[in-house]
Amino acid sequence: MDSVTKSLATLALNPTSVSHSSTNSPAAWRDTLSATSNVPSSFELIKTLVYKPKTAKTATPVPVVVIARESASVNAAAIGKKLNLKDLRLASEDLLNDFFSLDKDSLSPLALNQTSFPKVVTVVDASIADSSVPLALHALSSSSTVFLSSSDLLKYLRSLETEDVKLQELDLQNLESAPAAAASASKAPAKEKEDAKIEGAVQIAIGVKKEVDFPTWYTNVLLKADMLDYYNVSGCYILKPWSFSIWEEIQKWFDAEIKELGVQNSYFPLFVSSKVLEREKDHIEGFSPEVAWVTKAGNSDLEEPIAIRPTSETVMYPYYAKWIKSHRDLPLKLNQWNSVVRWEFKNPQPFLRTREFLWQEGHTAHLTKEEADIEVRQILDLYRRVYEELLAVPVIPGIKSEKEKFAGGLYTTTVEGFIPTTGRGIQGGTSHSLGQNFSRPEMFNIVVEDPTDPTNQRKTYVWQNSWGLSTRTIGVMVMVHGDNQGLVLPPRVACIQVVIVPCGITVNTSTETRTKIETACDELAKTLKKAGIKAKADLRDDKTPGYKFNDWEQKGVPLRLEIGPNDLAKRQTLGVRRDNGVKNPLPLENISSLVSQLLEAIQSDMFKRAQETYYSRLREVTAWEDVVPNLDAKNVVVIPWCEVEACEDDIKERSAKASEPTDERAPSAGAKSLAIPFDQSRWTPIEPGKTKCPACGRDAKRWTMFGRSY
Amino acid sequence: MDSVTKSLATLALNPTSVSHSSTNSPAAWRDTLSATSNVPSSFELIKTLVYKPKTAKTATPVPVVVIARESASVNAAAIGKKLNLKDLRLASEDLLNDFFSLDKDSLSPLALNQTSFPKVVTVVDASIADSSVPLALHALSSSSTVFLSSSDLLKYLRSLETEDVKLQELDLQNLESAPAAAASASKAPAKEKEDAKIEGAVQIAIGVKKEVDFPTWYTNVLLKADMLDYYNVSGCYILKPWSFSIWEEIQKWFDAEIKELGVQNSYFPLFVSSKVLEREKDHIEGFSPEVAWVTKAGNSDLEEPIAIRPTSETVMYPYYAKWIKSHRDLPLKLNQWNSVVRWEFKNPQPFLRTREFLWQEGHTAHLTKEEADIEVRQILDLYRRVYEELLAVPVIPGIKSEKEKFAGGLYTTTVEGFIPTTGRGIQGGTSHSLGQNFSRPEMFNIVVEDPTDPTNQRKTYVWQNSWGLSTRTIGVMVMVHGDNQGLVLPPRVACIQVVIVPCGITVNTSTETRTKIETACDELAKTLKKAGIKAKADLRDDKTPGYKFNDWEQKGVPLRLEIGPNDLAKRQTLGVRRDNGVKNPLPLENISSLVSQLLEAIQSDMFKRAQETYYSRLREVTAWEDVVPNLDAKNVVVIPWCEVEACEDDIKERSAKASEPTDERAPSAGAKSLAIPFDQSRWTPIEPGKTKCPACGRDAKRWTMFGRSY
């Protein structure tokens, strides 16, 4: 950092700089900065990409350094064409190290200095000059950031120019697209070349298009809809009322349903001793890298570190062994609504991958496998209904492969969702059969006398299930339904279903008319509330109707009702649907039942549209060569699979290799098995012994969904 | 331990021994053992008390070592009288160290050996010989326990006898009581001399009397009512459905009430960085000794330790500062239902003092002090109603003294409860005004422009409140209402309000009659359920009616309905109230409304009885000499108090000294201020300048409750 400060100071630049914990992705960097003090209230991340052009093996490569706004899409092929360089590929870590003595997470325009600048081609996106907010640059370290204005950044870069080597200022957004067949690097989907910024977007809108910069779109929607805020412990987020109320709706519905099944709520401690945690080897192997350990209380060191539960199997089952003394104590069905901690080191993502998350975990013990199996499926069906009936998100119920099942369990069932924008699968909720793996004598020894044995000699180890559904549900809902105006809420989980906005009031409107309109809005809200509809009249006097429209659209309120002087005269209100923008006048007569019907229609249309999309992207594939192209086209492939674990590993490896990344932010990923759907009837029947697995040629067993995933 | 093993081995005794975490109270010891493996399923703790008789200063004291069952009451005066020794007082730690090189938590009969035995008088309770379960003895360490049968223990002790020094086997329960005036040591209440065991108690009953051994009674009630289990991390407990359902009732009611006040639910992370936690000095001073720290994740050390929230002021308020930009953002009213961790090192007690507990914490910000003050009292009144209307527990609303207020707040209001059996006050729930202490610029800087200032120049720091109610509520309810048959549940929070038991079925009963009776029970349950009454028919075929009566009485079900052949003939059922045992036949005609009325009567009678008791034990005291006798008589004293902090310290010290303990399990405690009741009209009006504080003689301000407390 000292060298940076010095070279900046020679240009009379003394930028703000902050230290923070080390970050390894744009999302984590933004996240961390947002939670650091002395950071400007708005800023833009700058990314620095280094490409290596195709070079003769004997020649020293001249890397291309591209400096762009984080939100900009970078088309390497187009840059290569412009610069007349062939086959730009993202540079290896070795090359970065050779040229800059830095890794990719520390890279920044400040890595360019009088020594390195002449050795590379430096491209700066011309649009940087348009940025009016401070730019965040790594200060040669992933745990340090400086803020420079765009003009100061350009001033710095230009200061490095020599007679021979000049800065290349290119308009990256409008570079002529490289022909599709030109180079393998041109595989970036055409859409990426669009400007991520939405034309004419007003200040409060989402700012970037869902199809172009999905990660930024996602976090912007969450922030602008007031669902969530970043927190100063990385990977932890604040659930604000607008999202927490969705969780409350899910809780209310699911809690009532499981109570009908005889499940009771309880609360087990947050802490688990290391000895107990480590009892089940496979299980702990699955969780131990992510366990958070308490080692101190006040100023005293604890005698033994104590873990924070990553899940409660080992917390609960020693007591199941104590409480279950007879078959008359079965079934035992307990659930708890709590939070668990899994200290993941991968990139955190709000709702989808967080270090602490809210969920319910059900743990049941049964006398027979049959009874346990039935419950696994009953619960899974409730999870399906949470997604489909509450969140209007289609899911496909199925069973996980051996590789993907719950650590230590017998088999895992899942409801598998799909994010069309990225073409990735997402696990929605899982209901596990643990079999007798945890009840065995060498494990927790949960045993009763077999009541069917006339000699009363035979022991039976209980059959156990565990099942969990988390706040991930909310993230999936946002990703599936949100659009470029922001969040779109399904009516059943919206904490405001209808917002009523007074309209057509101008400076010429009489006080009397204004009062009339506002009273009408207020009364309409009351009428709807009486009918059990969650309605709100937005009577803020410092905001225009246009502002309010935007505001509630961002927040995803399913239905807007406008009332202006003309509406009042006609005894009607103008209804505007959030999901499809359709406007219709609605007579105030009988308004409650009209609105109820409309909300139901919205709920059902949202589900149908999402389901059609999901189904259209599920591709029956029987030849290996069709797998990767289908994945690249953002589909999930369904193949007649052999169900051999080695084959799954192989599919993952081969599908990852096959697609080269052109942008660090869309890392290539291999496909893994998502689920073996229970309903196999959708696909051509598998002929035993004839239908072969397209990956390995072994006999196929069942149609299995494979895809890239979250 | 080696020496112990050796000396036991010479007697051919090879007892089971276990290691565990160190414990410093009988409750913690029992707790820890229950959670340790290889411990017998039932056992009895052995206590070892050491007394020092009055001895000439020049003489070497001969301590008296008393070995008794944990549940036995030990009357030191009576023992002294029997042994002809004067003024037995519990020995100091120094003396224990001199004689046995052990502290009181490690003390055990095994501390007696050939060296020490001749130097002391050893008394063993003759009733130990009656014990049929293994006896738990510390193995010269508070973290190690051996189990010996009573005969083996006696064998060991007798092996130490010499010509001159013999073991004293005394029947401690039937020792002649020392005359009341004999010695100060005889102040132990007469009741303590009763046997804690209830005569003729059947196996499943509570076993000890509430009035005699309250701590054991309390834990027995919780265990036998199936409310709770001990957990293998000390100070943490499992809330089983029977208690958790009470918490759910409280949640349901309170959550709806605060939503009416415009409060919204949210969720903030479990973790807080040390920097943020330490922002408010007074506040953190109050909590830091109890903070649990996470320092490791997986195998990696964290860069900085991260705290687990002990409460969320410092978690939330940095974000309040971010979110509150204008007076239009006020009031901000958020609540969360979560768990917090306070790693107390004092003796844990289920529900009352636990290292993790469930609660709600509300945090609100207001534009004006007036508005904030109103809310403080609104919430406090909801807390009062949770206790009085749901739990049938009377409380007294008031304000805390400066010494007892929330760390960092402006003032604290409380609903103060009372446990008649111990005569101790208990804080029921607190609603704090934080004033502007957390919003000040040097703190979290939560500021808006004052909308009443026409120049728009003036800034206003927001006025904040925080308020919390925890699962402690459940413990208070158990302590107030429980009796020697077990738990007594107020109908409004009972998860089963009515249990229906088929009766009068004998071997001679025809199958037809039996079926008729059982069908009638089942139908009655259905009828009641339809009317919204939580009813259950207990048709277990392997249990007698007597067993069922006991079982449901222990669990506190408010109303039992019995149906036998005669009842059926008369179209009636016999109703038995849990709270007072009153039996009445109830015609099956119109049974739902009769039962509803009866449940309401039970609820209201329970509250009235408890309130009468509380009021009768609130004593108006104006002379210092009446304070301690009133406290010793298990009252709360209400004095016209000066409200000077030094005087409160003084009262605590003087009231502690004045009463000497005679048993380690009833430590003397000074009185602290419990609350300054809002309703002062109950007591003689204070005359300003005339009425004096009985403790210090300064002018009295307000009537204030002082008492020993939890």
CSV table of N, CA and C in Angstrom, one decimal, chain A residues 21-22 229-233 236-241 244 248 255 259 264-273 276 288-298 300 302-303 306 308 315 319 322-323 328 334 339 341 343 345 356 358 541-542, chain B residues 22 35 229-233 236-241 244 248 255 259 264-273 276 288-298 300 302-303 306 308 315 319 322-323 328 334 339 341 343 345 356 358 541-542:
chain,number,residue,atom,x,y,z
A,21,SER,N,-11.8,-7.1,6.0
A,21,SER,CA,-11.4,-8.5,5.9
A,21,SER,C,-11.3,-8.9,4.5
A,22,SER,N,-10.5,-9.8,4.2
A,22,SER,CA,-10.1,-10.2,2.9
A,22,SER,C,-11.3,-10.8,2.1
A,229,ASP,N,-30.7,-6.2,4.6
A,229,ASP,CA,-29.5,-5.3,4.6
A,229,ASP,C,-28.3,-6.1,4.9
A,230,TYR,N,-27.2,-5.6,4.4
A,230,TYR,CA,-25.9,-6.3,4.7
A,230,TYR,C,-25.6,-6.0,6.2
A,231,TYR,N,-24.7,-6.9,6.7
A,231,TYR,CA,-24.4,-6.8,8.1
A,231,TYR,C,-22.9,-6.8,8.2
A,232,ASN,N,-22.4,-6.3,9.3
A,232,ASN,CA,-20.9,-6.2,9.4
A,232,ASN,C,-20.2,-7.5,9.8
A,233,VAL,N,-20.9,-8.6,9.9
A,233,VAL,CA,-20.2,-9.9,10.0
A,233,VAL,C,-20.5,-10.5,8.6
A,236,CYS,N,-23.5,-12.8,7.0
A,236,CYS,CA,-24.7,-12.7,7.8
A,236,CYS,C,-25.5,-11.5,7.3
A,237,TYR,N,-26.8,-11.6,7.3
A,237,TYR,CA,-27.7,-10.6,6.7
A,237,TYR,C,-28.8,-10.2,7.7
A,238,ILE,N,-29.3,-9.1,7.6
A,238,ILE,CA,-30.5,-8.7,8.4
A,238,ILE,C,-31.8,-8.9,7.6
A,239,LEU,N,-32.7,-9.7,8.1
A,239,LEU,CA,-34.0,-9.9,7.5
A,239,LEU,C,-34.9,-8.8,8.0
A,240,LYS,N,-35.2,-7.9,7.1
A,240,LYS,CA,-36.1,-6.8,7.4
A,240,LYS,C,-37.6,-7.3,7.3
A,241,PRO,N,-38.5,-6.5,7.9
A,241,PRO,CA,-39.9,-7.0,8.0
A,241,PRO,C,-40.5,-7.4,6.6
A,244,PHE,N,-39.1,-10.8,6.3
A,244,PHE,CA,-39.4,-11.7,7.4
A,244,PHE,C,-40.9,-12.0,7.4
A,248,GLU,N,-42.9,-15.5,8.0
A,248,GLU,CA,-44.0,-15.7,9.0
A,248,GLU,C,-45.2,-16.4,8.3
A,255,ASP,N,-46.5,-24.8,10.0
A,255,ASP,CA,-46.7,-25.2,11.4
A,255,ASP,C,-48.0,-25.8,11.6
A,259,LYS,N,-48.6,-29.8,12.6
A,259,LYS,CA,-49.3,-30.2,13.9
A,259,LYS,C,-50.5,-31.1,13.6
A,264,GLN,N,-44.9,-32.0,17.3
A,264,GLN,CA,-45.0,-31.0,18.3
A,264,GLN,C,-43.7,-30.1,18.2
A,265,ASN,N,-43.9,-28.9,18.6
A,265,ASN,CA,-42.7,-28.0,18.6
A,265,ASN,C,-42.0,-28.1,20.0
A,266,SER,N,-40.7,-27.8,19.9
A,266,SER,CA,-39.8,-27.9,21.1
A,266,SER,C,-38.6,-27.0,20.9
A,267,TYR,N,-37.7,-26.9,21.8
A,267,TYR,CA,-36.5,-26.2,21.6
A,267,TYR,C,-35.3,-26.8,22.3
A,268,PHE,N,-34.4,-27.2,21.4
A,268,PHE,CA,-33.1,-27.8,21.9
A,268,PHE,C,-32.0,-26.7,21.8
A,269,PRO,N,-31.0,-26.8,22.7
A,269,PRO,CA,-30.0,-25.8,22.8
A,269,PRO,C,-29.2,-25.5,21.5
A,270,LEU,N,-28.7,-24.3,21.4
A,270,LEU,CA,-27.8,-23.8,20.3
A,270,LEU,C,-26.5,-24.5,20.3
A,271,PHE,N,-26.1,-25.0,21.5
A,271,PHE,CA,-24.7,-25.5,21.6
A,271,PHE,C,-24.7,-27.0,21.6
A,272,VAL,N,-23.6,-27.6,21.2
A,272,VAL,CA,-23.4,-29.0,21.2
A,272,VAL,C,-21.9,-29.3,21.5
A,273,SER,N,-21.7,-30.2,22.4
A,273,SER,CA,-20.3,-30.5,22.8
A,273,SER,C,-19.6,-31.3,21.7
A,276,VAL,N,-20.3,-35.1,21.5
A,276,VAL,CA,-21.5,-35.5,20.9
A,276,VAL,C,-21.6,-35.2,19.4
A,288,SER,N,-18.2,-30.8,9.6
A,288,SER,CA,-17.1,-30.2,10.4
A,288,SER,C,-16.4,-29.1,9.8
A,289,PRO,N,-16.1,-29.0,8.5
A,289,PRO,CA,-15.4,-27.8,8.0
A,289,PRO,C,-16.1,-26.5,8.2
A,290,GLU,N,-17.4,-26.6,8.5
A,290,GLU,CA,-18.2,-25.4,8.6
A,290,GLU,C,-18.7,-25.1,10.0
A,291,VAL,N,-18.2,-25.8,11.0
A,291,VAL,CA,-18.7,-25.6,12.4
A,291,VAL,C,-18.0,-24.4,13.0
A,292,ALA,N,-18.8,-23.6,13.6
A,292,ALA,CA,-18.3,-22.5,14.4
A,292,ALA,C,-18.1,-22.9,15.9
A,293,TRP,N,-17.0,-22.5,16.5
A,293,TRP,CA,-16.6,-23.0,17.8
A,293,TRP,C,-16.6,-21.9,18.8
A,294,VAL,N,-17.3,-22.0,19.9
A,294,VAL,CA,-17.1,-21.1,21.1
A,294,VAL,C,-16.0,-21.6,22.0
A,295,THR,N,-15.0,-20.8,22.2
A,295,THR,CA,-13.9,-21.2,23.1
A,295,THR,C,-13.7,-20.4,24.3
A,296,LYS,N,-14.4,-19.2,24.3
A,296,LYS,CA,-14.3,-18.3,25.5
A,296,LYS,C,-15.6,-17.8,26.0
A,297,ALA,N,-15.7,-17.6,27.3
A,297,ALA,CA,-16.9,-16.9,27.8
A,297,ALA,C,-16.3,-15.8,28.7
A,298,GLY,N,-16.8,-14.6,28.5
A,298,GLY,CA,-16.2,-13.5,29.3
A,298,GLY,C,-14.7,-13.5,29.0
A,300,SER,N,-12.8,-15.9,30.3
A,300,SER,CA,-12.3,-17.3,30.6
A,300,SER,C,-12.3,-18.2,29.4
A,302,LEU,N,-13.0,-21.7,27.8
A,302,LEU,CA,-13.8,-22.9,28.2
A,302,LEU,C,-12.8,-24.1,28.3
A,303,GLU,N,-13.2,-25.0,29.1
A,303,GLU,CA,-12.4,-26.2,29.2
A,303,GLU,C,-12.3,-27.0,27.9
A,306,ILE,N,-17.0,-25.6,22.4
A,306,ILE,CA,-18.4,-26.0,22.2
A,306,ILE,C,-18.9,-25.5,20.9
A,308,ILE,N,-21.5,-24.5,17.8
A,308,ILE,CA,-22.8,-24.0,17.5
A,308,ILE,C,-23.5,-25.0,16.5
A,315,VAL,N,-27.5,-33.2,18.5
A,315,VAL,CA,-28.0,-32.5,19.7
A,315,VAL,C,-29.2,-33.3,20.3
A,319,TYR,N,-31.1,-37.7,23.5
A,319,TYR,CA,-32.3,-37.6,24.4
A,319,TYR,C,-33.4,-38.5,23.8
A,322,LYS,N,-32.9,-41.6,25.4
A,322,LYS,CA,-33.3,-41.6,26.8
A,322,LYS,C,-34.9,-41.6,26.9
A,323,TRP,N,-35.5,-40.9,26.0
A,323,TRP,CA,-37.0,-40.8,26.2
A,323,TRP,C,-37.8,-42.0,25.6
A,328,ARG,N,-44.5,-47.8,22.8
A,328,ARG,CA,-45.6,-46.9,23.1
A,328,ARG,C,-45.2,-45.4,23.1
A,334,LEU,N,-40.8,-34.4,16.7
A,334,LEU,CA,-40.5,-33.0,17.2
A,334,LEU,C,-40.0,-32.2,16.1
A,339,SER,N,-32.4,-21.1,14.3
A,339,SER,CA,-31.3,-20.7,13.3
A,339,SER,C,-30.2,-21.7,13.5
A,341,VAL,N,-25.9,-22.5,12.2
A,341,VAL,CA,-24.7,-21.8,11.7
A,341,VAL,C,-23.8,-22.8,10.9
A,343,TRP,N,-20.4,-22.2,8.8
A,343,TRP,CA,-19.5,-21.1,8.5
A,343,TRP,C,-18.8,-21.4,7.2
A,345,PHE,N,-17.0,-20.9,3.6
A,345,PHE,CA,-16.0,-20.0,3.1
A,345,PHE,C,-16.2,-19.7,1.7
A,356,GLU,N,-25.4,-17.9,8.9
A,356,GLU,CA,-26.5,-18.2,9.8
A,356,GLU,C,-27.8,-18.2,9.0
A,358,LEU,N,-32.2,-19.1,9.1
A,358,LEU,CA,-33.4,-19.6,9.8
A,358,LEU,C,-34.0,-20.8,9.1
A,541,ASP,N,-47.9,12.6,1.7
A,541,ASP,CA,-48.2,13.9,1.0
A,541,ASP,C,-46.9,14.5,0.4
A,542,ASP,N,-45.8,13.9,0.7
A,542,ASP,CA,-44.5,14.4,0.1
A,542,ASP,C,-44.0,13.6,-1.1
B,22,SER,N,-16.5,-29.7,35.9
B,22,SER,CA,-16.5,-29.3,37.3
B,22,SER,C,-17.8,-28.6,37.7
B,35,ALA,N,-26.3,-35.9,32.5
B,35,ALA,CA,-25.9,-35.8,31.1
B,35,ALA,C,-24.6,-36.6,30.8
B,229,ASP,N,-35.8,-31.2,29.9
B,229,ASP,CA,-34.8,-32.2,30.3
B,229,ASP,C,-33.4,-31.5,30.4
B,230,TYR,N,-32.6,-32.0,31.2
B,230,TYR,CA,-31.2,-31.5,31.4
B,230,TYR,C,-30.5,-31.8,30.1
B,231,TYR,N,-29.4,-31.0,29.8
B,231,TYR,CA,-28.7,-31.1,28.6
B,231,TYR,C,-27.2,-31.2,28.9
B,232,ASN,N,-26.4,-31.8,28.1
B,232,ASN,CA,-25.0,-32.1,28.4
B,232,ASN,C,-24.1,-30.9,28.3
B,233,VAL,N,-24.6,-29.7,28.0
B,233,VAL,CA,-23.9,-28.5,28.1
B,233,VAL,C,-24.5,-27.8,29.3
B,236,CYS,N,-27.7,-25.2,30.0
B,236,CYS,CA,-28.6,-25.2,28.8
B,236,CYS,C,-29.6,-26.4,29.1
B,237,TYR,N,-30.8,-26.2,28.7
B,237,TYR,CA,-31.9,-27.1,28.9
B,237,TYR,C,-32.7,-27.4,27.7
B,238,ILE,N,-33.3,-28.5,27.6
B,238,ILE,CA,-34.2,-28.8,26.5
B,238,ILE,C,-35.6,-28.4,26.9
B,239,LEU,N,-36.3,-27.6,26.1
B,239,LEU,CA,-37.7,-27.3,26.3
B,239,LEU,C,-38.5,-28.3,25.5
B,240,LYS,N,-39.2,-29.2,26.3
B,240,LYS,CA,-40.0,-30.2,25.6
B,240,LYS,C,-41.4,-29.6,25.3
B,241,PRO,N,-42.1,-30.3,24.4
B,241,PRO,CA,-43.4,-29.7,24.0
B,241,PRO,C,-44.3,-29.2,25.1
B,244,PHE,N,-42.9,-25.9,25.9
B,244,PHE,CA,-42.7,-25.0,24.7
B,244,PHE,C,-44.1,-24.5,24.2
B,248,GLU,N,-45.5,-20.9,23.1
B,248,GLU,CA,-46.2,-20.6,21.9
B,248,GLU,C,-47.5,-19.8,22.1
B,255,ASP,N,-47.6,-11.4,20.2
B,255,ASP,CA,-47.3,-11.0,18.9
B,255,ASP,C,-48.4,-10.3,18.2
B,259,LYS,N,-48.3,-6.2,17.1
B,259,LYS,CA,-48.6,-5.9,15.8
B,259,LYS,C,-49.7,-4.8,15.7
B,264,GLN,N,-43.2,-4.5,13.9
B,264,GLN,CA,-43.0,-5.5,12.9
B,264,GLN,C,-41.9,-6.4,13.3
B,265,ASN,N,-42.0,-7.7,12.9
B,265,ASN,CA,-41.0,-8.6,13.2
B,265,ASN,C,-39.9,-8.6,12.2
B,266,SER,N,-38.7,-9.0,12.6
B,266,SER,CA,-37.5,-9.0,11.8
B,266,SER,C,-36.6,-10.0,12.4
B,267,TYR,N,-35.4,-10.2,11.7
B,267,TYR,CA,-34.4,-11.0,12.3
B,267,TYR,C,-33.0,-10.5,12.0
B,268,PHE,N,-32.3,-10.2,13.1
B,268,PHE,CA,-30.9,-9.7,13.0
B,268,PHE,C,-30.0,-10.9,13.4
B,269,PRO,N,-28.7,-10.8,12.9
B,269,PRO,CA,-27.9,-12.0,13.1
B,269,PRO,C,-27.5,-12.3,14.6
B,270,LEU,N,-27.2,-13.5,14.8
B,270,LEU,CA,-26.8,-14.1,16.1
B,270,LEU,C,-25.4,-13.5,16.6
B,271,PHE,N,-24.6,-13.1,15.6
B,271,PHE,CA,-23.2,-12.7,15.9
B,271,PHE,C,-23.1,-11.1,15.9
B,272,VAL,N,-22.1,-10.7,16.7
B,272,VAL,CA,-21.8,-9.3,16.7
B,272,VAL,C,-20.3,-9.1,16.9
B,273,SER,N,-19.8,-8.2,16.1
B,273,SER,CA,-18.3,-8.1,16.1
B,273,SER,C,-17.9,-7.4,17.4
B,276,VAL,N,-18.3,-3.5,17.5
B,276,VAL,CA,-19.6,-2.9,17.6
B,276,VAL,C,-20.2,-3.2,19.1
B,288,SER,N,-20.3,-7.8,29.4
B,288,SER,CA,-19.1,-8.4,28.9
B,288,SER,C,-18.7,-9.7,29.7
B,289,PRO,N,-18.8,-9.7,31.0
B,289,PRO,CA,-18.4,-10.9,31.7
B,289,PRO,C,-19.1,-12.2,31.3
B,290,GLU,N,-20.2,-12.0,30.6
B,290,GLU,CA,-21.1,-13.2,30.2
B,290,GLU,C,-21.1,-13.5,28.8
B,291,VAL,N,-20.3,-12.8,28.0
B,291,VAL,CA,-20.4,-12.9,26.5
B,291,VAL,C,-19.6,-14.2,26.1
B,292,ALA,N,-20.3,-15.0,25.2
B,292,ALA,CA,-19.6,-16.2,24.6
B,292,ALA,C,-19.0,-15.8,23.3
B,293,TRP,N,-17.8,-16.2,23.1
B,293,TRP,CA,-17.0,-15.8,21.9
B,293,TRP,C,-16.7,-16.9,21.0
B,294,VAL,N,-17.0,-16.7,19.7
B,294,VAL,CA,-16.6,-17.7,18.7
B,294,VAL,C,-15.2,-17.3,18.2
B,295,THR,N,-14.3,-18.2,18.2
B,295,THR,CA,-12.9,-17.8,17.8
B,295,THR,C,-12.4,-18.8,16.6
B,296,LYS,N,-13.2,-19.8,16.3
B,296,LYS,CA,-12.8,-20.8,15.3
B,296,LYS,C,-13.9,-21.2,14.4
B,297,ALA,N,-13.6,-21.4,13.2
B,297,ALA,CA,-14.6,-22.0,12.3
B,297,ALA,C,-13.9,-23.1,11.5
B,298,GLY,N,-14.5,-24.3,11.6
B,298,GLY,CA,-13.8,-25.5,11.0
B,298,GLY,C,-12.5,-25.6,11.8
B,300,SER,N,-10.1,-23.3,11.1
B,300,SER,CA,-9.4,-22.0,11.0
B,300,SER,C,-9.7,-21.1,12.2
B,302,LEU,N,-10.5,-17.6,13.5
B,302,LEU,CA,-11.1,-16.3,12.9
B,302,LEU,C,-10.1,-15.2,13.2
B,303,GLU,N,-10.1,-14.2,12.2
B,303,GLU,CA,-9.2,-13.1,12.4
B,303,GLU,C,-9.5,-12.3,13.7
B,306,ILE,N,-15.7,-13.3,17.5
B,306,ILE,CA,-17.0,-12.7,17.2
B,306,ILE,C,-17.9,-13.2,18.4
B,308,ILE,N,-21.5,-13.9,20.5
B,308,ILE,CA,-22.9,-14.3,20.4
B,308,ILE,C,-23.7,-13.2,21.1
B,315,VAL,N,-26.2,-4.7,18.1
B,315,VAL,CA,-26.4,-5.4,16.8
B,315,VAL,C,-27.2,-4.5,15.8
B,319,TYR,N,-27.7,0.0,12.3
B,319,TYR,CA,-28.5,0.0,11.1
B,319,TYR,C,-29.7,1.0,11.3
B,322,LYS,N,-28.5,4.0,10.0
B,322,LYS,CA,-28.5,4.0,8.5
B,322,LYS,C,-29.9,4.2,7.9
B,323,TRP,N,-30.9,3.6,8.6
B,323,TRP,CA,-32.2,3.5,8.0
B,323,TRP,C,-33.0,4.8,8.3
B,328,ARG,N,-39.9,11.2,9.0
B,328,ARG,CA,-40.9,10.4,8.3
B,328,ARG,C,-40.6,8.9,8.5
B,334,LEU,N,-39.3,-2.4,15.7
B,334,LEU,CA,-39.0,-3.8,15.3
B,334,LEU,C,-38.9,-4.7,16.5
B,339,SER,N,-33.1,-16.3,20.4
B,339,SER,CA,-32.5,-16.7,21.7
B,339,SER,C,-31.2,-15.9,21.9
B,341,VAL,N,-27.6,-15.4,24.4
B,341,VAL,CA,-26.6,-16.2,25.3
B,341,VAL,C,-26.0,-15.3,26.3
B,343,TRP,N,-23.4,-16.2,29.3
B,343,TRP,CA,-22.7,-17.3,29.9
B,343,TRP,C,-22.5,-17.0,31.4
B,345,PHE,N,-21.9,-17.6,35.3
B,345,PHE,CA,-21.1,-18.6,36.1
B,345,PHE,C,-21.8,-18.9,37.4
B,356,GLU,N,-28.5,-20.1,27.6
B,356,GLU,CA,-29.2,-19.6,26.4
B,356,GLU,C,-30.6,-19.5,26.8
B,358,LEU,N,-34.8,-18.2,25.4
B,358,LEU,CA,-35.7,-17.7,24.4
B,358,LEU,C,-36.3,-16.5,24.9
B,541,ASP,N,-54.6,-48.5,27.2
B,541,ASP,CA,-55.1,-49.8,27.8
B,541,ASP,C,-54.1,-50.5,28.7
B,542,ASP,N,-52.9,-49.9,28.9
B,542,ASP,CA,-52.0,-50.6,29.8
B,542,ASP,C,-51.8,-49.8,31.1
